[in-house]
Amino acid sequence: MNTTDHTIAEVLAPLDSVDPADLDRLRLAFVAAASAHGDLDVAYRTLDSPVGVLLLAATEQGLVRVAFQREDHDAVLERLATAISPRILRAPARLDAVARELDEYFAGTRQRFDLPLDRRLSKGFQESVLAHLPEIGYGHTESYAQVALAAGSPRAVRAVGTACATNPLPLVVPCHRVVRSDGSFGGYLGGVEAKQLLLHLEGAA
């Protein structure tokens, strides 16, 4: 081993022996400092759930994004960086309340969410559709046509489908409660199996 190799080994060796707990403490300190200086615009964490691993993201205004694993979490974070801010950090504690309410929902002990929402990712007619969805009660469904009527555009059935398919806050804003007029499930951002599971959980199917 020459002198250069020895130096590299000495530099790299400590990195292999770093205690993961120390890394966690450093990360938490970094997140706290970023928050204190207003340098954290979007906090995120993941959550294991019956419909797969969920990505949760929030701004100071509230929950801004819930993403299914099939959406590619890295791609979702990249889009958030473009649409909102590149100052994004993994900060699980900032989303503890969201995670708790989702856990309660999946456990069958919560029927409505009580969370501040940041709706900036919803625009135009989609905003009208998504504003109506929480009015569809737990354990109930509405057809795409019924939602179009409630949103003020009775003929915009296909647009309702698009609004639901691009809902930035699925589960919390319950687009899974929108089904076809014949009672079949229709599409869902999290997959048809996830939609079926959620409707069965609520006793709607």
Coordinates of C-alpha atoms in Angstrom, one line a residue:
M1 CA 0.0 0.0 0.0
N2 CA 1.5 3.4 -0.9
T3 CA 1.1 6.6 1.0
T4 CA -1.8 7.8 -1.0
D5 CA -3.7 4.5 -0.6
H6 CA -3.1 4.6 3.1
T7 CA -4.4 8.2 3.4
I8 CA -7.6 7.3 1.5
A9 CA -8.2 4.3 3.7
E10 CA -7.7 6.4 6.9
V11 CA -10.2 9.0 5.6
L12 CA -12.8 6.4 4.6
A13 CA -12.6 4.1 7.6
P14 CA -14.3 6.5 10.1
L15 CA -17.3 6.8 7.7
D16 CA -17.9 3.0 7.8
S17 CA -18.0 3.1 11.6
V18 CA -20.4 6.0 12.1
D19 CA -23.2 5.1 14.5
P20 CA -26.6 5.3 12.6
A21 CA -28.1 7.0 15.8
D22 CA -25.5 9.7 15.4
L23 CA -26.5 10.2 11.8
D24 CA -30.2 10.5 12.9
R25 CA -29.3 13.1 15.5
L26 CA -27.3 15.1 12.9
R27 CA -30.3 14.9 10.4
L28 CA -32.7 16.0 13.1
A29 CA -30.4 18.9 14.0
F30 CA -30.2 19.9 10.4
V31 CA -34.0 19.8 9.9
A32 CA -34.5 21.8 13.1
A33 CA -32.0 24.5 11.9
A34 CA -33.6 24.6 8.5
S35 CA -37.0 25.1 10.0
A36 CA -35.8 27.7 12.4
H37 CA -34.3 29.8 9.6
G38 CA -37.2 29.4 7.3
D39 CA -35.3 27.2 4.9
L40 CA -37.7 24.2 4.9
D41 CA -40.6 24.8 2.5
V42 CA -41.7 21.1 2.1
A43 CA -41.4 18.4 4.7
Y44 CA -42.0 14.8 3.8
R45 CA -42.0 11.3 5.2
T46 CA -43.3 7.8 4.2
L47 CA -45.9 5.7 5.8
D48 CA -46.5 2.0 5.6
S49 CA -50.2 1.3 4.9
P50 CA -52.6 -1.5 3.6
V51 CA -52.4 0.1 0.2
G52 CA -48.6 0.2 0.1
V53 CA -46.0 2.8 1.1
L54 CA -47.4 6.3 1.0
L55 CA -45.4 9.5 0.5
L56 CA -46.7 12.4 2.6
A57 CA -45.6 16.0 2.0
A58 CA -46.6 19.2 3.8
T59 CA -45.9 22.9 3.6
E60 CA -46.5 25.4 6.5
Q61 CA -50.1 25.7 5.1
G62 CA -50.8 22.0 5.5
L63 CA -50.7 18.7 3.8
V64 CA -50.0 19.2 0.1
R65 CA -49.4 15.7 -1.3
V66 CA -50.2 12.1 -0.7
A67 CA -48.6 9.8 -3.2
F68 CA -48.9 6.0 -3.8
Q69 CA -45.7 4.0 -4.4
R70 CA -46.8 3.2 -7.9
E71 CA -46.4 7.0 -8.7
D72 CA -42.7 6.8 -8.0
H73 CA -41.9 8.8 -4.9
D74 CA -38.7 10.2 -6.2
A75 CA -40.5 11.6 -9.3
V76 CA -43.2 13.1 -7.0
L77 CA -40.6 14.9 -4.9
E78 CA -39.0 16.2 -8.1
R79 CA -42.3 17.6 -9.2
L80 CA -42.9 19.2 -5.8
A81 CA -39.5 20.8 -6.0
T82 CA -40.5 22.4 -9.4
A83 CA -44.1 23.3 -8.4
I84 CA -43.5 24.6 -4.9
S85 CA -39.8 24.8 -3.8
P86 CA -36.6 22.9 -4.0
R87 CA -36.1 23.3 -0.3
I88 CA -37.5 19.9 0.6
L89 CA -36.3 17.7 3.5
R90 CA -37.3 14.4 5.1
A91 CA -38.8 15.6 8.4
P92 CA -41.2 12.9 9.7
A93 CA -42.1 14.8 12.9
R94 CA -43.7 17.5 10.9
L95 CA -46.2 14.9 9.5
D96 CA -46.9 13.0 12.7
A97 CA -50.5 14.2 12.9
V98 CA -51.1 13.2 9.3
A99 CA -49.6 9.7 9.8
R100 CA -51.7 9.3 13.0
E101 CA -55.0 10.1 11.3
L102 CA -54.2 7.9 8.4
D103 CA -53.4 5.0 10.7
E104 CA -56.7 5.6 12.5
Y105 CA -58.5 5.6 9.2
F106 CA -57.0 2.3 8.1
A107 CA -57.8 0.9 11.6
G108 CA -61.4 1.8 11.0
T109 CA -61.6 4.2 13.9
R110 CA -61.6 7.5 11.9
Q111 CA -64.2 8.4 9.3
R112 CA -63.2 12.1 8.6
F113 CA -59.8 13.8 8.5
D114 CA -59.2 16.9 10.5
L115 CA -56.1 18.2 8.8
P116 CA -55.1 21.6 7.4
L117 CA -54.7 21.2 3.6
D118 CA -52.6 23.1 1.1
R119 CA -54.7 22.9 -2.1
R120 CA -52.3 24.9 -4.3
L121 CA -51.7 21.9 -6.7
S122 CA -55.4 21.8 -7.6
K123 CA -56.6 24.2 -10.4
G124 CA -59.7 25.2 -12.2
F125 CA -62.5 22.6 -12.5
Q126 CA -60.4 20.0 -10.6
E127 CA -60.6 22.3 -7.6
S128 CA -64.4 22.3 -7.8
V129 CA -64.5 18.5 -8.0
L130 CA -62.1 18.0 -5.2
A131 CA -63.9 20.5 -3.0
H132 CA -67.0 18.4 -3.3
L133 CA -65.5 15.0 -2.6
P134 CA -65.3 15.3 1.2
E135 CA -69.1 15.8 1.1
I136 CA -69.5 12.2 0.0
G137 CA -69.9 10.5 3.3
Y138 CA -67.8 7.6 4.7
G139 CA -69.3 4.4 3.4
H140 CA -71.1 6.1 0.5
T141 CA -70.3 6.5 -3.2
E142 CA -71.3 8.8 -6.0
S143 CA -71.1 8.3 -9.7
Y144 CA -68.9 10.5 -11.9
A145 CA -72.0 12.0 -13.3
Q146 CA -73.3 12.9 -9.9
V147 CA -70.0 14.6 -9.0
A148 CA -70.1 16.5 -12.3
L149 CA -73.5 17.8 -11.4
A150 CA -72.5 18.8 -7.9
A151 CA -69.4 20.6 -9.3
G152 CA -71.6 22.7 -11.6
S153 CA -70.9 21.1 -14.9
P154 CA -73.3 18.2 -15.6
R155 CA -71.7 17.2 -18.9
A156 CA -68.2 17.2 -17.6
V157 CA -68.2 13.5 -16.6
R158 CA -64.9 12.7 -18.3
A159 CA -63.3 15.8 -16.7
V160 CA -64.4 14.5 -13.3
G161 CA -62.5 11.3 -14.0
T162 CA -59.4 13.3 -14.9
A163 CA -59.7 15.4 -11.8
C164 CA -59.9 12.3 -9.6
A165 CA -57.0 10.6 -11.5
T166 CA -54.8 13.6 -10.7
N167 CA -56.0 14.3 -7.2
P168 CA -52.9 15.4 -5.2
L169 CA -54.4 14.4 -1.9
P170 CA -56.0 10.9 -2.4
L171 CA -57.4 9.2 0.8
V172 CA -57.7 12.5 2.6
V173 CA -59.7 13.9 -0.3
P174 CA -61.7 10.7 -1.0
C175 CA -61.7 10.3 -4.8
H176 CA -62.0 6.5 -4.2
R177 CA -65.7 7.1 -3.4
V178 CA -66.4 8.1 -7.0
V179 CA -67.5 5.1 -9.1
R180 CA -69.1 4.4 -12.5
S181 CA -72.9 4.8 -12.9
D182 CA -73.2 1.0 -13.2
G183 CA -71.6 0.6 -9.8
S184 CA -68.2 -0.7 -11.0
F185 CA -65.1 0.7 -9.5
G186 CA -63.6 2.6 -12.4
G187 CA -60.0 3.8 -12.3
Y188 CA -57.9 4.9 -9.4
L189 CA -54.6 6.6 -8.9
G190 CA -53.5 3.9 -6.4
G191 CA -54.8 1.1 -8.6
V192 CA -58.1 -0.7 -8.7
E193 CA -57.2 -3.1 -6.0
A194 CA -56.4 -0.2 -3.6
K195 CA -59.8 1.4 -4.5
Q196 CA -61.6 -1.9 -3.8
L197 CA -59.8 -2.3 -0.5
L198 CA -60.7 1.2 0.6
L199 CA -64.4 0.8 -0.3
H200 CA -64.6 -2.5 1.5
L201 CA -62.9 -0.9 4.5
E202 CA -65.6 1.8 4.6
G203 CA -68.4 -0.8 4.0
A204 CA -69.3 0.9 0.7
A205 CA -68.8 -2.2 -1.4

